[in-house]
PDB file of C-alpha atoms in Angstrom:
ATOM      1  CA  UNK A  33     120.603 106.084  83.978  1.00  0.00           C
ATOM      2  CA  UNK A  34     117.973 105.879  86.926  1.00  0.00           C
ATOM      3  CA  UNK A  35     114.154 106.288  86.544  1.00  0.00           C
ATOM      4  CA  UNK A  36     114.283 109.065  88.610  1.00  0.00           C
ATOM      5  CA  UNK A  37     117.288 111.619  89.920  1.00  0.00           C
ATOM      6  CA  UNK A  38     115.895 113.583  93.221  1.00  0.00           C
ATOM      7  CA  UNK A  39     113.183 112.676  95.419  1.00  0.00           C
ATOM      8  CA  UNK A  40     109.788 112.995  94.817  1.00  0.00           C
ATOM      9  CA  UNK A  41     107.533 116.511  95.580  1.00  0.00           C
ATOM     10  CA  UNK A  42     105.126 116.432  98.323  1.00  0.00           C
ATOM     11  CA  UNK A  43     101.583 115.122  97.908  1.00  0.00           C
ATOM     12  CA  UNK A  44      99.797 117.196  95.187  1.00  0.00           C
ATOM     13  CA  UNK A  45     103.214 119.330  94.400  1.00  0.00           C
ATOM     14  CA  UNK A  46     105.029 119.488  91.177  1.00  0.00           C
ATOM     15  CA  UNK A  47     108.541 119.920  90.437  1.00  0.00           C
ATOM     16  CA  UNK A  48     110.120 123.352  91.195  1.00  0.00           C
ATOM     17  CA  UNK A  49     110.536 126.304  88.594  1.00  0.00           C
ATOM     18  CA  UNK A  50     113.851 127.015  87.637  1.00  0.00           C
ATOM     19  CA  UNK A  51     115.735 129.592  89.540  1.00  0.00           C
ATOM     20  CA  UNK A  52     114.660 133.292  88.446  1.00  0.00           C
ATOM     21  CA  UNK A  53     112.467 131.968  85.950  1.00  0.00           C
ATOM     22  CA  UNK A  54     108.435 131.392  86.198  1.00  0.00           C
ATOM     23  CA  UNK A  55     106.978 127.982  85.439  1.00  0.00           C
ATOM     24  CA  UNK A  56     106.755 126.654  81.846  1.00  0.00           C
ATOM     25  CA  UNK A  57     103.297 125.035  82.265  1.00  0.00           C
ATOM     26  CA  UNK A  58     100.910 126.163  85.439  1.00  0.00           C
ATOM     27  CA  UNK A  59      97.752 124.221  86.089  1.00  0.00           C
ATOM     28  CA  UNK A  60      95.492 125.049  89.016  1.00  0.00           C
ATOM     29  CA  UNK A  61      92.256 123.202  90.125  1.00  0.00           C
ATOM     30  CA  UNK A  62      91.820 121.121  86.899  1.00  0.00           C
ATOM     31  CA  UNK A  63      88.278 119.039  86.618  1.00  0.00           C
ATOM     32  CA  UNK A  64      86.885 117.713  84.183  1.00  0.00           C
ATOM     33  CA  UNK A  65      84.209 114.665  84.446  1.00  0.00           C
ATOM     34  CA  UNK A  66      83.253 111.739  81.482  1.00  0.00           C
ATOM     35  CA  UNK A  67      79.750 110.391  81.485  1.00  0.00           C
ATOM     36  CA  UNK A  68      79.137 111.805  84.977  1.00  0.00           C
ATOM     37  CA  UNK A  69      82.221 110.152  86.128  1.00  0.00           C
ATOM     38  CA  UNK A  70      84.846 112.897  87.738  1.00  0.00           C
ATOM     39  CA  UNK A  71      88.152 111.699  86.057  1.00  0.00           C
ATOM     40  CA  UNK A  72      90.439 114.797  87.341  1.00  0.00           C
ATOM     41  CA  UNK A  73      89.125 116.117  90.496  1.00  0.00           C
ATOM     42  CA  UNK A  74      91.452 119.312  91.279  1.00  0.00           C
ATOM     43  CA  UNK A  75      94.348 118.715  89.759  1.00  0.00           C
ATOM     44  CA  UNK A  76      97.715 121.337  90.658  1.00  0.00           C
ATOM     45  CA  UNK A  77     100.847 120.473  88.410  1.00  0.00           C
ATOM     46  CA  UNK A  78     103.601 123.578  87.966  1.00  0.00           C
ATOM     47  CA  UNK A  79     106.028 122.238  85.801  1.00  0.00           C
ATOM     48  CA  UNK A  80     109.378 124.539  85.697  1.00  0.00           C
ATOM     49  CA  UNK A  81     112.338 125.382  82.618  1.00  0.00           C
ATOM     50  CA  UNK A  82     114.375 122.608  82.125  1.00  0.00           C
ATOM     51  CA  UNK A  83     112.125 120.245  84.203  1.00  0.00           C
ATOM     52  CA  UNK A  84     111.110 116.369  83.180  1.00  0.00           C
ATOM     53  CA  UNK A  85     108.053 114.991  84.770  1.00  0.00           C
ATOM     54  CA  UNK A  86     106.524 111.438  84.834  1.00  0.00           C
ATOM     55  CA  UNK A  87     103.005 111.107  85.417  1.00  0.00           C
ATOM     56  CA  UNK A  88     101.678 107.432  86.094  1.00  0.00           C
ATOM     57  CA  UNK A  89      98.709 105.683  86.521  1.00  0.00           C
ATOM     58  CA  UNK A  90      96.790 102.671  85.841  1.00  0.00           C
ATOM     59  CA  UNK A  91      95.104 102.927  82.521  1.00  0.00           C
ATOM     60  CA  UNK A  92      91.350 104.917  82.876  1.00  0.00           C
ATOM     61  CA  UNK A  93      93.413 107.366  85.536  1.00  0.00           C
ATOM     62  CA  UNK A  94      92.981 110.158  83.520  1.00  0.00           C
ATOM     63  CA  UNK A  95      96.186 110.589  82.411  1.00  0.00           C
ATOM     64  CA  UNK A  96      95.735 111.241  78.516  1.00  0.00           C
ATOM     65  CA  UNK A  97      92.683 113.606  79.847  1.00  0.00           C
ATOM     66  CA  UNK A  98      95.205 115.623  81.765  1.00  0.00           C
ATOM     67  CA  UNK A  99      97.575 115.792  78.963  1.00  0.00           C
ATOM     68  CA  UNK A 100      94.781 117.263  76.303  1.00  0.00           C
ATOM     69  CA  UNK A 101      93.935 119.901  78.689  1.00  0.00           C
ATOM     70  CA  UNK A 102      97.117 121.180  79.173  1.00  0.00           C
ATOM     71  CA  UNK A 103      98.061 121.079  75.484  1.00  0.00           C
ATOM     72  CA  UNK A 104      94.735 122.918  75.075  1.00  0.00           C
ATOM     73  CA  UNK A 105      93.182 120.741  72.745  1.00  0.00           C
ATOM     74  CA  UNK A 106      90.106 120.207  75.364  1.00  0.00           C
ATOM     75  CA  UNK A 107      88.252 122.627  78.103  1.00  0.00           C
ATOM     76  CA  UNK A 108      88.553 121.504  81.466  1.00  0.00           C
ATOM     77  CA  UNK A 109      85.222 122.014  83.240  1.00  0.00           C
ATOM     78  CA  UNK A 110      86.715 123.666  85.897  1.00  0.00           C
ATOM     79  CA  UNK A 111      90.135 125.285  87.008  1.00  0.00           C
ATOM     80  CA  UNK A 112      93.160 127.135  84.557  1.00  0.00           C
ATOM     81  CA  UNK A 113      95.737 125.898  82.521  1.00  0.00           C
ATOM     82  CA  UNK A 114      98.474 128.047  81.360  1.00  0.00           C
ATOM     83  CA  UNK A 115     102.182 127.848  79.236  1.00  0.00           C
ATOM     84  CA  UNK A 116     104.435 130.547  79.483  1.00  0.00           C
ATOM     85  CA  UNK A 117     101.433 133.170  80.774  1.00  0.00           C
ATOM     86  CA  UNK A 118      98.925 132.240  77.334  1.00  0.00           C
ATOM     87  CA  UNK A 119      96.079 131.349  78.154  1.00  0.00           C
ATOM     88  CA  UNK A 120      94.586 128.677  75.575  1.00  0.00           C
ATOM     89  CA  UNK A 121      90.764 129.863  75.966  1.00  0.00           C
ATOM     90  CA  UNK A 122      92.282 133.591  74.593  1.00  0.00           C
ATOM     91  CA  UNK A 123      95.505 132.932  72.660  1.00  0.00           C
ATOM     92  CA  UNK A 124      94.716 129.520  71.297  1.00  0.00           C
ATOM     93  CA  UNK A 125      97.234 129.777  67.782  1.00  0.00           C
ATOM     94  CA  UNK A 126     100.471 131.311  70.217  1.00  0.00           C
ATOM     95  CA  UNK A 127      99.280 128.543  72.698  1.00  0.00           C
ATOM     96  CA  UNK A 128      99.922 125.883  70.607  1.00  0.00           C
ATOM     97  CA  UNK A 129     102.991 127.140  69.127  1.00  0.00           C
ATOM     98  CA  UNK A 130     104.851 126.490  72.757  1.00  0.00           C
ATOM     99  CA  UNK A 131     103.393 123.028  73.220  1.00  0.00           C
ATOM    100  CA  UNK A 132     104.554 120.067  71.393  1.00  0.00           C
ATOM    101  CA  UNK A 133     102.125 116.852  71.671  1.00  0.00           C
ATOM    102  CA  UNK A 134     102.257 113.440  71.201  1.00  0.00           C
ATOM    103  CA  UNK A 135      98.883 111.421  71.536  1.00  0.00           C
ATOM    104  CA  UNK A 136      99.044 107.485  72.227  1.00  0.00           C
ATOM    105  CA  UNK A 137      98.356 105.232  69.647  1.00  0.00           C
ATOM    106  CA  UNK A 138      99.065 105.625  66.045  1.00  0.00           C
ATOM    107  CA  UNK A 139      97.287 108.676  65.409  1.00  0.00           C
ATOM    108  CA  UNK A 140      97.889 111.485  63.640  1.00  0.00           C
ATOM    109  CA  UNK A 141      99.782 109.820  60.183  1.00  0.00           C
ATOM    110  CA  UNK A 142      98.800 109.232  56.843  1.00  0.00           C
ATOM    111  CA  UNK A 143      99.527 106.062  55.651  1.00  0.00           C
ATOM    112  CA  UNK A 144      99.926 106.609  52.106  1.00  0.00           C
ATOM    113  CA  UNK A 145     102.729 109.742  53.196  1.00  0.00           C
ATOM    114  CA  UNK A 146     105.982 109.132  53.070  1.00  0.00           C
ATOM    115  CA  UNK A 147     108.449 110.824  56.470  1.00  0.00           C
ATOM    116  CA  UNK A 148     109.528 113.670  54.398  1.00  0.00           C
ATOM    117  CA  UNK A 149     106.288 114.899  53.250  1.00  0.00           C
ATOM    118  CA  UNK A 150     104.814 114.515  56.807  1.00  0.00           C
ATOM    119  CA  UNK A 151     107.504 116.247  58.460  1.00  0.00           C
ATOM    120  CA  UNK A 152     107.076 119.084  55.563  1.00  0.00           C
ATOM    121  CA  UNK A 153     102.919 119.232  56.404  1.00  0.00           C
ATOM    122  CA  UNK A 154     103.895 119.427  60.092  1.00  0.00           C
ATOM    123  CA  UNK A 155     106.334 122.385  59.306  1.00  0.00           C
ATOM    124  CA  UNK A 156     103.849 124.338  57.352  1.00  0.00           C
ATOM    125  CA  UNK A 157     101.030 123.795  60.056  1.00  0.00           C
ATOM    126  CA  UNK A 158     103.505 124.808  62.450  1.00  0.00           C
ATOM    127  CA  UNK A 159     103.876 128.125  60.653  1.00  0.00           C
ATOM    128  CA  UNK A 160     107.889 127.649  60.691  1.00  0.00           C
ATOM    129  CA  UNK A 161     108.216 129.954  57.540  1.00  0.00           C
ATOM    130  CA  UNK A 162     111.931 130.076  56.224  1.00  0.00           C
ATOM    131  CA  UNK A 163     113.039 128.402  59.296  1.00  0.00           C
ATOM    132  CA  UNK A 164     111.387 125.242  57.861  1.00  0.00           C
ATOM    133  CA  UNK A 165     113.808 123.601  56.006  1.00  0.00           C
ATOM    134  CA  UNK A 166     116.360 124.020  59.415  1.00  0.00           C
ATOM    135  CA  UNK A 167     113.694 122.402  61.516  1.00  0.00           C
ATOM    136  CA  UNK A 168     113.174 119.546  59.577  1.00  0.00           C
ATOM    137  CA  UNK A 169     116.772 119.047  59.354  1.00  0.00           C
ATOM    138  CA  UNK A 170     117.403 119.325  62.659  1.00  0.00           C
ATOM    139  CA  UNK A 171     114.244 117.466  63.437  1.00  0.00           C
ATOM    140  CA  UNK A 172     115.418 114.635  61.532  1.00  0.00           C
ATOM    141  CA  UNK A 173     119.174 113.984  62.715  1.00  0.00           C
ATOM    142  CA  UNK A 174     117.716 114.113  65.947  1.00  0.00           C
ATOM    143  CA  UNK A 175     115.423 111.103  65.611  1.00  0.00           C
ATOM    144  CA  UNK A 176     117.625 109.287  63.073  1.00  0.00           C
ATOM    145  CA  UNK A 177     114.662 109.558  60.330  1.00  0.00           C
ATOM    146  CA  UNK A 178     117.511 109.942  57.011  1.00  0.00           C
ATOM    147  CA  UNK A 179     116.925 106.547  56.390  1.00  0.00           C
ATOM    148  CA  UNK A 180     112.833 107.132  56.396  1.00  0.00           C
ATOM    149  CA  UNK A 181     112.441 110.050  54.623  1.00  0.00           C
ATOM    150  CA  UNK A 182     111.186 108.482  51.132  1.00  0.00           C
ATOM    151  CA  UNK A 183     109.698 105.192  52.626  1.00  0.00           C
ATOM    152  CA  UNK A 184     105.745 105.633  53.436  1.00  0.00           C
ATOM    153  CA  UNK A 185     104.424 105.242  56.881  1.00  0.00           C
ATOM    154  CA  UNK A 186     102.730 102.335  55.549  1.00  0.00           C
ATOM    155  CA  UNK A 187     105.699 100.361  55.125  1.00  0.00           C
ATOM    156  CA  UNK A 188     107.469 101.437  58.542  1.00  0.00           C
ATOM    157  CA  UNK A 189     107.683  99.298  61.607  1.00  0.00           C
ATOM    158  CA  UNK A 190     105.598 100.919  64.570  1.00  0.00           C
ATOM    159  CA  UNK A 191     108.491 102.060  66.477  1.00  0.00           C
ATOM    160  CA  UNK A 192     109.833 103.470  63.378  1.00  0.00           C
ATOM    161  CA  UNK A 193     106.244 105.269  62.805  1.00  0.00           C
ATOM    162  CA  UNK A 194     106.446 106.305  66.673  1.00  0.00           C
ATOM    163  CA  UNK A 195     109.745 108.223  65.701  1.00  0.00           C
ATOM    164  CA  UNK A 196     108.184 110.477  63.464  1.00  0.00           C
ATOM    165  CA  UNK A 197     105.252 111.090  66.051  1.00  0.00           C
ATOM    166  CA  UNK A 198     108.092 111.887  68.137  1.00  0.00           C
ATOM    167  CA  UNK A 199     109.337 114.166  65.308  1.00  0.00           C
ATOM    168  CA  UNK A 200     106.611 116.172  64.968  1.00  0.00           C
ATOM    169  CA  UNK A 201     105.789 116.891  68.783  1.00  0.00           C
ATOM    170  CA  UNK A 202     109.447 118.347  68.640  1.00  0.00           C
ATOM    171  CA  UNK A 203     109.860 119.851  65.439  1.00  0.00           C
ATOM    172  CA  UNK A 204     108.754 123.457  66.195  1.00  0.00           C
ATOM    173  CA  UNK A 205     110.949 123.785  68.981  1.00  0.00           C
ATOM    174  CA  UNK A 206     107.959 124.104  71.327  1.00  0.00           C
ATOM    175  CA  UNK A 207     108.835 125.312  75.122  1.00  0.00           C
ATOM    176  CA  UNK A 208     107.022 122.282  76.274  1.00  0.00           C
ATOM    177  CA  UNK A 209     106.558 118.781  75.196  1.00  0.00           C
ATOM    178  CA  UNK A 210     103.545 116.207  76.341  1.00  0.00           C
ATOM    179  CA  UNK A 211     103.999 112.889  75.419  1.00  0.00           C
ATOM    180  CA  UNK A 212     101.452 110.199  76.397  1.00  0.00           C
ATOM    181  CA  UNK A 213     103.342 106.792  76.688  1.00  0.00           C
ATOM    182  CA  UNK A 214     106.099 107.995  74.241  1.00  0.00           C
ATOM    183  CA  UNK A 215     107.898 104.724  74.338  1.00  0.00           C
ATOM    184  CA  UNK A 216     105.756 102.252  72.886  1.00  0.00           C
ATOM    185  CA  UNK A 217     107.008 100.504  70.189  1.00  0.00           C
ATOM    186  CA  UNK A 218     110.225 102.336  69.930  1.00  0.00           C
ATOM    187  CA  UNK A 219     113.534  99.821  70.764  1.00  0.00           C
ATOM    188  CA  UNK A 220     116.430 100.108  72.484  1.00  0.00           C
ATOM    189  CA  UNK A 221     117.999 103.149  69.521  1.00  0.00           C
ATOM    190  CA  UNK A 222     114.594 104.674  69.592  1.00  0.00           C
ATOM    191  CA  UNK A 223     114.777 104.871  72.932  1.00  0.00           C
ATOM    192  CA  UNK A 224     118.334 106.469  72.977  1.00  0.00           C
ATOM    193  CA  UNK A 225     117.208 108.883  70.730  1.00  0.00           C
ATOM    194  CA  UNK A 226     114.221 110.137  72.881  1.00  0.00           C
ATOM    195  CA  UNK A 227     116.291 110.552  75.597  1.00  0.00           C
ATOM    196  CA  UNK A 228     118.620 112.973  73.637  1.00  0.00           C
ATOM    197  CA  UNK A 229     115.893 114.631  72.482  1.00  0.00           C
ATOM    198  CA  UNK A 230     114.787 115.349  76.016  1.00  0.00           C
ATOM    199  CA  UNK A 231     117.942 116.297  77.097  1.00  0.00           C
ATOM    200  CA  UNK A 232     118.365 118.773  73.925  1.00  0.00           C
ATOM    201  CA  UNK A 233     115.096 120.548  75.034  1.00  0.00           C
ATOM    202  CA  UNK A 234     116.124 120.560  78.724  1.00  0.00           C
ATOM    203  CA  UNK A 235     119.605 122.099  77.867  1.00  0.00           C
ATOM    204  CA  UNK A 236     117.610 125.286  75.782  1.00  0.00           C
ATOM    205  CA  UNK A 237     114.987 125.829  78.963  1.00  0.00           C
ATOM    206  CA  UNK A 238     111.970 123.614  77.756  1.00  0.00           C
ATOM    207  CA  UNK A 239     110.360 120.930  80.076  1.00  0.00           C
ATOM    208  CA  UNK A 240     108.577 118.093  78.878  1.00  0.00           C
ATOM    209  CA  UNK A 241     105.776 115.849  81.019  1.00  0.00           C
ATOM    210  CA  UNK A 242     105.357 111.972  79.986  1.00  0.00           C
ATOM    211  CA  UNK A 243     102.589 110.068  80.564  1.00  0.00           C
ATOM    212  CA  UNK A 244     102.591 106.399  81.155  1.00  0.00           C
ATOM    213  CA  UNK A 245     101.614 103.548  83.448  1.00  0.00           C
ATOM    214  CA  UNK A 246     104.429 103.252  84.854  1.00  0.00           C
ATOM    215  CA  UNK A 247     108.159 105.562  85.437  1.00  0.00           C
ATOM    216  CA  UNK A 248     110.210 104.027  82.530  1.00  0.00           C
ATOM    217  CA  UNK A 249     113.817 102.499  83.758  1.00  0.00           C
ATOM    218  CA  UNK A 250     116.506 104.696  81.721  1.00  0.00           C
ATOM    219  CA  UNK A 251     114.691 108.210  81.171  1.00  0.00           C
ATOM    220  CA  UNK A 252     116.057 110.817  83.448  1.00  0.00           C
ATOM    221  CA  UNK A 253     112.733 112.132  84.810  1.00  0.00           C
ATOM    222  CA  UNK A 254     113.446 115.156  87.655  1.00  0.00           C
ATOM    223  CA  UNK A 255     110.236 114.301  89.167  1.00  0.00           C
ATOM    224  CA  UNK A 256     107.449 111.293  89.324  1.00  0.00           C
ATOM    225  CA  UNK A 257     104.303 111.982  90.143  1.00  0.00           C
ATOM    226  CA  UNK A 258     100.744 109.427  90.378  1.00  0.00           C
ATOM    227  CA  UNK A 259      97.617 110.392  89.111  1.00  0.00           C
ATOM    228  CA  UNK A 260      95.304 108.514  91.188  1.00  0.00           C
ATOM    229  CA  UNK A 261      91.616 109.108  91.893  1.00  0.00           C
ATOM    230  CA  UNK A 262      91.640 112.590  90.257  1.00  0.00           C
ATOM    231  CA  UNK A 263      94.774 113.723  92.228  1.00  0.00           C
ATOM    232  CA  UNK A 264      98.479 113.888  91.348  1.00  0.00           C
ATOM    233  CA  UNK A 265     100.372 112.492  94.335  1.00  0.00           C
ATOM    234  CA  UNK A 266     104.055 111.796  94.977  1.00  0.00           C
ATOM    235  CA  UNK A 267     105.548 108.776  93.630  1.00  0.00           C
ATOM    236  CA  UNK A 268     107.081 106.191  95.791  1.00  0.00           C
ATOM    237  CA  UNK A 269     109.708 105.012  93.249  1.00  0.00           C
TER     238      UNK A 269
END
């Protein structure tokens, strides 16, 4: 597969809704400044159904930043962010529920946990109900986790730990998926299994954008876009 499958949007555009449908995620004007330092400086990214995105950038671009604010886990200091018409500021719980996130790093595990009972936490926090026990099953042919289930994150490799981070960005069938450099660690299988798992959320209307420093050889991506100097941009490749 190709890095990237049509050409890229014009200078500060984002890929196109789907036909007859409005955009997944809709962010308009987004600021927000570290320190005094401006790291996003009126940032526009529309991001349709059944759309995959690749945002790059050198490291300190702003990327993650961008990320957090449109998976409403921060304020941006100026502009809106929106998924499916919420609004994060006023329906912060329903938000959430349509946005699946991965952070970078290792974050977000307990070492001492073993898959199952993570993916079982994740569930509940979710608020999945009766439709937990489906989820997780679903979750974890997806990502190939049977093997994983009774072994604690302690004792897993890190790409196998990056396949349950994976696991529980997707596991609540969120409409949207933000992954910051989802690939790290995870080998060649891991990486197969990412891809289906994008495809799978493509095929029911979601969209997913995926942050890293540079569009990844093999991942599908509709558009790829370059966060530079606190503006997305086209990318040349």
């Amino acid at each position: 597969m190709g890095a990237v499958r049509s050409a890229a949007p014009r200078s500060g555009a984002s890929p196109a809704p789907a036909a007859g449908r409005g955009p997944l995620l809709e962010a308009r004007g987004i600021a927000k400044a570290w320190g005094g330092r401006h790291v996003l400086a009126g940032v526009d990214l529309t991001v349709g159904p059944g759309t995959l995105v690749a945002v790059t950038g050198a490291n300190g671009t702003g990327k993650t930043t961008l990320l957090r604010i449109c998976a409403g886990l921060i304020a941006a200091d100026a502009g809106r962010v929106g998924v499916g018409g919420l609004d994060p500021s006023r329906d912060r719980a329903a938000y959430q529920r349509r946005v699946g996130f991965l952070a970078a790093g290792d974050r977000g595990l307990y070492a001492r946990l073993t898959t199952r009972r993570h993916l079982d936490l994740w569930a509940r926090v979710s608020l999945l109900g009766r439709r937990r026990p489906a989820a997780i099953e679903r979750t974890v042919a997806a990502l190939d986790l049977a093997p994983l289930l009774d072994r604690r994150l302690d004792r897993l490799s890190m790409g196998q730990r990056q396949r349950v981070r994976l696991a529980m960005a997707f596991l609540h069938e969120p409409d949207l998926v933000l992954l910051d450099e989802p690939l790290n660690s995870l080998d060649e299988h891991g990486r197969e299994l990412l891809v289906g798992a994008l495809a799978a959320l493509g095929r029911r209307g979601g969209a997913a954008v995926c942050c890293s420093p540079a569009v990844v050889a093999g991942i599908p991506f509709d558009r790829a876009l370059v966060l530079d100097g606190g503006r997305l941009r086209e990318s040349s490749r």
